Amino acid sequence: MDVEKIAIISGKGGVGKTTISANLGSVMAHVLGRDVTIIDTDISSSHLGVHLGFHQNPATINSVLKGEHDLEESVYEHETGVKIVPGALNFEDTKDVDVHGIPKLAAEFEDDTDVLLFDCSPGLDRETSAAIRSADKALYVARPSFTSVIDVIRTQSLVEELAKDSVGVVLNMVRNKKYEVTRNEIESFTEMDVVGTVPYDTNVEKSAAQGTPVTIYDPHCRASRAIEELAITLLDESPDRKRSSVFRTIREAVPRL
Ligand SMILES: Nc1ncnc2c1ncn2[C@@H]1O[C@H](COP(=O)(O)OP(=O)(O)OP(=O)(O)O)[C@@H](O)[C@H]1O
Ligand SMILES: [Mg+2]
């Protein structure tokens, strides 16, 4: 099977790229049994490791790009089986990083992994471009607001300029309020499908505070279920496999269930 290489992007900051990356990766690995690696390509404001409980990482994508560590040293495995290449947390390590090295670094995973996710930075800077270049397709994350949709449309132009495909939009932090931009409006503005809708759910923030994916923290909460559905959609799983694997494996993962 060809490796799925997906850049998770938004243009706008704080819309849930890292949350979606960390949880999609966890579900794809733990529930759907795929070999998944997430690379933190948000070099200057990395958070991926923190979302998954990795706070002390001697080797990071920053140190690998600076030639201070080998790539293998920067790969950390989470209990769900998802592997991550985290970014550095301190300011000093963000200096003198040549982001042009990201596509070459990412290519080294191609033989060893089924799915490669890139947790991108906000904005359309060199880091985002390097991540999109490394991927085959882009998955956009947006909140149901006009500013977020505008940033998706702006980001789409960059993806097209780099001749990559677009998978669709994940609508995150949906509260179903009257003032929110609707799914239909987003599909019409972006000319893309909304491939997943994740509700606003306080369990996401509670789990993040513990450095645990929400899909493990509370597999039955609304956000977890939505992210599982999204993973299944993205990997094109059959409905049969979907139901049996989700419930079997989550029970194994969370003994209290
Ligand atoms: N569905 C959700 N429900 C509630 N809170 C959420 C949800 N998704 C994300 N959050 C919270 O929103 C905040 C921003 O999420 P996150 O860090 O994933 O965004 P981001 O797009 O990666 O941000 P940045 O642009 O800074 O990288 C976090 O506190 C996260 O816990
Ligand atoms: Mg982020």
CSV table of C-alpha atoms and ligand atoms in Angstrom, one decimal:
chain,number,residue,atom,x,y,z
A,1,MET,CA,0.0,0.0,0.0
A,2,ASP,CA,1.2,3.5,-0.8
A,3,VAL,CA,2.0,5.7,2.2
A,4,GLU,CA,-0.7,8.3,2.9
A,5,LYS,CA,1.1,11.6,3.3
A,6,ILE,CA,-1.3,14.3,4.7
A,7,ALA,CA,-0.5,17.8,5.7
A,8,ILE,CA,-2.9,19.1,8.3
A,9,ILE,CA,-3.3,22.8,7.7
A,10,SER,CA,-5.5,25.8,8.4
A,11,GLY,CA,-3.9,29.1,7.7
A,12,LYS,CA,-5.5,30.4,10.9
A,13,GLY,CA,-4.0,29.6,14.3
A,14,GLY,CA,-5.6,27.9,17.2
A,15,VAL,CA,-8.3,26.0,15.2
A,16,GLY,CA,-7.3,22.5,16.3
A,17,LYS,CA,-4.6,21.3,13.8
A,18,THR,CA,-2.5,19.7,16.6
A,19,THR,CA,-5.5,18.3,18.3
A,20,ILE,CA,-6.7,16.7,15.1
A,21,SER,CA,-3.2,15.5,14.1
A,22,ALA,CA,-2.6,13.9,17.5
A,23,ASN,CA,-6.0,12.2,17.8
A,24,LEU,CA,-6.2,11.1,14.2
A,25,GLY,CA,-2.8,9.6,14.4
A,26,SER,CA,-3.7,7.8,17.7
A,27,VAL,CA,-6.9,6.4,16.3
A,28,MET,CA,-5.4,5.3,13.0
A,29,ALA,CA,-2.6,3.5,14.9
A,30,HIS,CA,-4.5,2.1,17.9
A,31,VAL,CA,-8.0,1.5,16.5
A,32,LEU,CA,-7.3,0.9,12.8
A,33,GLY,CA,-4.0,-0.8,13.3
A,34,ARG,CA,-1.9,1.4,10.9
A,35,ASP,CA,1.7,2.3,11.3
A,36,VAL,CA,1.4,6.1,11.7
A,37,THR,CA,4.0,8.8,12.2
A,38,ILE,CA,3.2,12.4,12.9
A,39,ILE,CA,5.9,15.0,12.2
A,40,ASP,CA,5.7,18.3,14.0
A,41,THR,CA,6.4,20.8,11.2
A,42,ASP,CA,5.4,23.8,13.3
A,43,ILE,CA,9.0,24.4,14.0
A,44,SER,CA,8.8,27.8,15.7
A,45,SER,CA,5.7,27.0,18.0
A,46,SER,CA,5.6,23.3,18.4
A,47,HIS,CA,3.0,21.6,20.6
A,48,LEU,CA,2.5,18.1,19.2
A,49,GLY,CA,4.7,16.4,21.8
A,50,VAL,CA,2.9,18.2,24.6
A,51,HIS,CA,-0.5,17.0,23.3
A,52,LEU,CA,0.8,13.4,23.6
A,53,GLY,CA,2.6,13.8,27.0
A,54,PHE,CA,6.1,14.1,25.6
A,55,HIS,CA,7.7,17.0,27.4
A,56,GLN,CA,11.4,16.2,27.6
A,57,ASN,CA,12.6,15.3,24.1
A,58,PRO,CA,16.4,15.5,23.7
A,59,ALA,CA,16.2,14.9,19.9
A,60,THR,CA,13.6,16.9,18.0
A,61,ILE,CA,12.9,17.8,14.3
A,62,ASN,CA,14.8,21.0,15.1
A,63,SER,CA,17.9,19.2,16.3
A,64,VAL,CA,17.7,16.8,13.3
A,65,LEU,CA,17.5,19.6,10.8
A,66,LYS,CA,20.4,21.3,12.5
A,67,GLY,CA,22.5,18.0,12.2
A,68,GLU,CA,22.7,17.5,15.9
A,69,HIS,CA,20.8,14.2,16.1
A,70,ASP,CA,20.0,11.4,13.7
A,71,LEU,CA,16.4,11.1,12.6
A,72,GLU,CA,15.9,7.7,14.4
A,73,GLU,CA,16.8,9.4,17.7
A,74,SER,CA,13.9,11.9,17.2
A,75,VAL,CA,11.1,9.3,16.8
A,76,TYR,CA,9.1,8.7,20.0
A,77,GLU,CA,6.4,6.1,20.3
A,78,HIS,CA,3.2,6.8,22.2
A,79,GLU,CA,1.3,4.0,24.1
A,80,THR,CA,-1.3,4.1,21.3
A,81,GLY,CA,1.4,3.0,18.9
A,82,VAL,CA,1.5,6.3,17.0
A,83,LYS,CA,5.0,7.6,16.5
A,84,ILE,CA,5.9,11.2,16.6
A,85,VAL,CA,8.8,13.5,15.6
A,86,PRO,CA,8.3,16.4,18.1
A,87,GLY,CA,9.5,19.9,17.7
A,88,ALA,CA,11.6,21.7,20.3
A,89,LEU,CA,9.9,23.7,23.1
A,90,ASN,CA,12.6,26.3,23.8
A,91,PHE,CA,13.4,29.4,21.8
A,92,GLU,CA,17.1,28.8,21.3
A,93,ASP,CA,16.3,25.6,19.3
A,94,THR,CA,14.1,27.4,16.9
A,95,LYS,CA,17.0,29.5,15.6
A,96,ASP,CA,19.0,28.5,12.5
A,97,VAL,CA,16.7,25.7,11.5
A,98,ASP,CA,16.7,25.1,7.7
A,99,VAL,CA,13.1,24.1,7.0
A,100,HIS,CA,14.0,23.3,3.4
A,101,GLY,CA,15.3,20.0,4.8
A,102,ILE,CA,11.8,18.8,5.9
A,103,PRO,CA,10.8,17.0,2.6
A,104,LYS,CA,14.0,15.0,2.6
A,105,LEU,CA,13.6,14.1,6.2
A,106,ALA,CA,10.0,13.1,5.6
A,107,ALA,CA,10.9,10.9,2.7
A,108,GLU,CA,13.0,8.7,5.0
A,109,PHE,CA,9.8,7.4,6.5
A,110,GLU,CA,8.2,6.3,3.3
A,111,ASP,CA,9.3,2.6,3.5
A,112,ASP,CA,8.4,2.2,7.2
A,113,THR,CA,5.0,3.8,7.7
A,114,ASP,CA,1.5,3.5,6.3
A,115,VAL,CA,0.4,7.1,7.2
A,116,LEU,CA,2.5,10.2,7.6
A,117,LEU,CA,0.8,13.2,9.1
A,118,PHE,CA,2.3,16.7,9.2
A,119,ASP,CA,1.1,19.0,12.0
A,120,CYS,CA,1.6,22.4,10.3
A,121,SER,CA,2.2,25.8,11.6
A,122,PRO,CA,-0.4,28.6,11.3
A,123,GLY,CA,0.1,31.0,8.5
A,124,LEU,CA,1.5,30.4,5.1
A,125,ASP,CA,5.2,30.7,5.9
A,126,ARG,CA,8.2,28.6,4.8
A,127,GLU,CA,7.4,25.9,7.4
A,128,THR,CA,3.9,25.4,6.0
A,129,SER,CA,5.2,25.3,2.4
A,130,ALA,CA,7.8,22.8,3.4
A,131,ALA,CA,5.3,20.5,5.0
A,132,ILE,CA,2.9,20.8,2.1
A,133,ARG,CA,5.8,19.9,-0.3
A,134,SER,CA,6.5,16.8,1.8
A,135,ALA,CA,2.9,15.6,1.6
A,136,ASP,CA,0.7,14.4,-1.2
A,137,LYS,CA,-2.5,16.0,0.1
A,138,ALA,CA,-3.8,18.6,2.4
A,139,LEU,CA,-6.5,18.3,5.1
A,140,TYR,CA,-7.8,21.7,6.2
A,141,VAL,CA,-9.0,22.4,9.7
A,142,ALA,CA,-11.4,25.3,10.2
A,143,ARG,CA,-13.6,26.7,13.0
A,144,PRO,CA,-17.1,27.6,11.8
A,145,SER,CA,-16.2,31.3,11.5
A,146,PHE,CA,-15.7,33.5,8.4
A,147,THR,CA,-12.1,34.4,9.3
A,148,SER,CA,-11.3,30.7,9.5
A,149,VAL,CA,-12.9,30.0,6.2
A,150,ILE,CA,-11.1,32.9,4.5
A,151,ASP,CA,-7.8,31.4,5.8
A,152,VAL,CA,-8.7,28.0,4.4
A,153,ILE,CA,-9.3,29.6,1.0
A,154,ARG,CA,-6.0,31.4,1.2
A,155,THR,CA,-4.2,28.2,2.1
A,156,GLN,CA,-6.0,26.3,-0.7
A,157,SER,CA,-4.2,28.7,-3.2
A,158,LEU,CA,-0.8,27.7,-1.7
A,159,VAL,CA,-1.7,24.0,-1.9
A,160,GLU,CA,-2.7,24.4,-5.6
A,161,GLU,CA,0.4,26.4,-6.3
A,162,LEU,CA,2.4,23.5,-5.0
A,163,ALA,CA,0.4,21.1,-7.1
A,164,LYS,CA,-0.9,19.0,-4.2
A,165,ASP,CA,-4.4,17.6,-3.7
A,166,SER,CA,-6.9,18.7,-1.2
A,167,VAL,CA,-8.8,16.1,0.9
A,168,GLY,CA,-11.4,18.4,2.3
A,169,VAL,CA,-12.2,20.4,5.4
A,170,VAL,CA,-12.6,19.3,9.0
A,171,LEU,CA,-14.9,21.6,10.8
A,172,ASN,CA,-13.8,21.8,14.4
A,173,MET,CA,-15.2,23.2,17.7
A,174,VAL,CA,-18.7,23.3,16.3
A,175,ARG,CA,-21.3,24.5,18.8
A,176,ASN,CA,-24.3,24.6,16.4
A,177,LYS,CA,-24.9,28.3,17.2
A,178,LYS,CA,-27.0,30.4,14.8
A,179,TYR,CA,-24.0,32.8,14.2
A,180,GLU,CA,-21.7,29.9,13.0
A,181,VAL,CA,-20.9,29.5,9.3
A,182,THR,CA,-22.8,26.3,8.2
A,183,ARG,CA,-21.4,23.2,6.7
A,184,ASN,CA,-23.2,24.0,3.4
A,185,GLU,CA,-21.7,27.5,3.3
A,186,ILE,CA,-18.2,26.2,3.9
A,187,GLU,CA,-18.6,23.7,1.1
A,188,SER,CA,-19.9,26.3,-1.2
A,189,PHE,CA,-17.1,28.9,-0.3
A,190,THR,CA,-14.2,26.5,-0.4
A,191,GLU,CA,-15.6,24.2,-3.2
A,192,MET,CA,-14.4,21.3,-1.0
A,193,ASP,CA,-16.3,18.7,1.0
A,194,VAL,CA,-16.5,18.9,4.8
A,195,VAL,CA,-15.1,15.4,5.5
A,196,GLY,CA,-15.6,15.6,9.3
A,197,THR,CA,-17.3,17.7,11.9
A,198,VAL,CA,-15.9,17.7,15.4
A,199,PRO,CA,-18.0,19.4,18.1
A,200,TYR,CA,-16.7,21.7,20.7
A,201,ASP,CA,-16.2,19.4,23.7
A,202,THR,CA,-14.5,20.3,27.0
A,203,ASN,CA,-13.1,16.8,27.1
A,204,VAL,CA,-10.6,17.9,24.4
A,205,GLU,CA,-9.2,20.5,26.7
A,206,LYS,CA,-9.2,18.3,29.8
A,207,SER,CA,-7.4,15.6,27.9
A,208,ALA,CA,-4.9,18.1,26.5
A,209,ALA,CA,-4.1,19.3,30.0
A,210,GLN,CA,-3.2,15.7,30.8
A,211,GLY,CA,-1.1,15.2,27.7
A,212,THR,CA,-3.5,12.4,26.6
A,213,PRO,CA,-5.4,12.1,23.3
A,214,VAL,CA,-9.1,12.7,23.9
A,215,THR,CA,-9.8,9.5,22.0
A,216,ILE,CA,-8.1,7.6,24.9
A,217,TYR,CA,-9.1,10.0,27.7
A,218,ASP,CA,-12.8,9.5,26.9
A,219,PRO,CA,-13.4,7.3,23.8
A,220,HIS,CA,-17.1,7.7,24.0
A,221,CYS,CA,-17.3,11.5,24.1
A,222,ARG,CA,-18.7,13.4,21.2
A,223,ALA,CA,-15.3,14.7,20.0
A,224,SER,CA,-13.7,11.2,20.1
A,225,ARG,CA,-16.5,9.6,18.1
A,226,ALA,CA,-16.2,12.4,15.5
A,227,ILE,CA,-12.5,12.0,15.2
A,228,GLU,CA,-12.8,8.2,14.9
A,229,GLU,CA,-15.3,8.7,12.1
A,230,LEU,CA,-12.9,11.1,10.4
A,231,ALA,CA,-10.1,8.5,10.6
A,232,ILE,CA,-12.3,5.9,9.1
A,233,THR,CA,-13.4,8.2,6.3
A,234,LEU,CA,-9.8,9.2,5.5
A,235,LEU,CA,-8.5,5.7,5.4
A,236,ASP,CA,-11.6,4.5,3.5
A,237,GLU,CA,-12.4,1.8,5.9
A,238,SER,CA,-15.4,-0.5,5.3
A,239,PRO,CA,-18.4,-0.1,7.7
A,240,ASP,CA,-17.9,-3.7,9.0
A,241,ARG,CA,-14.3,-3.2,9.9
A,242,LYS,CA,-15.2,0.2,11.3
A,243,ARG,CA,-17.6,-1.0,13.9
A,244,SER,CA,-15.8,-4.1,15.1
A,245,SER,CA,-12.4,-2.6,15.2
A,246,VAL,CA,-13.4,0.6,17.0
A,247,PHE,CA,-15.2,-1.1,19.8
A,248,ARG,CA,-12.8,-4.0,20.2
A,249,THR,CA,-9.7,-2.0,20.3
A,250,ILE,CA,-10.9,0.9,22.5
A,251,ARG,CA,-12.0,-1.6,25.1
A,252,GLU,CA,-8.5,-3.1,25.1
A,253,ALA,CA,-7.0,0.4,25.3
A,254,VAL,CA,-9.1,1.6,28.2
A,255,PRO,CA,-9.5,-1.2,30.9
A,256,ARG,CA,-12.1,0.7,32.8
A,257,LEU,CA,-14.7,0.4,30.0
B,1,LIG,N1,-13.1,20.2,19.4
B,1,LIG,C1,-12.6,20.9,20.4
B,1,LIG,N2,-13.3,21.2,21.5
B,1,LIG,C2,-12.8,21.9,22.5
B,1,LIG,N3,-11.6,22.4,22.5
B,1,LIG,C3,-10.8,22.2,21.4
B,1,LIG,C4,-11.3,21.4,20.3
B,1,LIG,N4,-10.3,21.3,19.4
B,1,LIG,C5,-9.2,22.0,19.9
B,1,LIG,N5,-9.5,22.5,21.1
B,1,LIG,C6,-8.6,23.3,22.0
B,1,LIG,O1,-8.3,24.5,21.3
B,1,LIG,C7,-7.0,24.9,21.5
B,1,LIG,C8,-6.2,25.0,20.2
B,1,LIG,O2,-6.1,23.7,19.7
B,1,LIG,P1,-4.8,23.3,18.9
B,1,LIG,O3,-3.5,23.6,19.7
B,1,LIG,O4,-5.0,21.9,18.4
B,1,LIG,O5,-4.9,24.3,17.7
B,1,LIG,P2,-3.8,24.6,16.5
B,1,LIG,O6,-4.5,24.9,15.3
B,1,LIG,O7,-2.8,23.4,16.4
B,1,LIG,O8,-3.0,25.8,17.1
B,1,LIG,P3,-1.7,26.5,16.5
B,1,LIG,O9,-2.1,27.3,15.3
B,1,LIG,O10,-1.2,27.4,17.6
B,1,LIG,O11,-0.7,25.4,16.2
B,1,LIG,C9,-6.4,23.9,22.5
B,1,LIG,O12,-6.6,24.4,23.8
B,1,LIG,C10,-7.3,22.7,22.3
B,1,LIG,O13,-7.4,21.8,23.5
B,2,MG,MG,-0.7,23.4,16.5
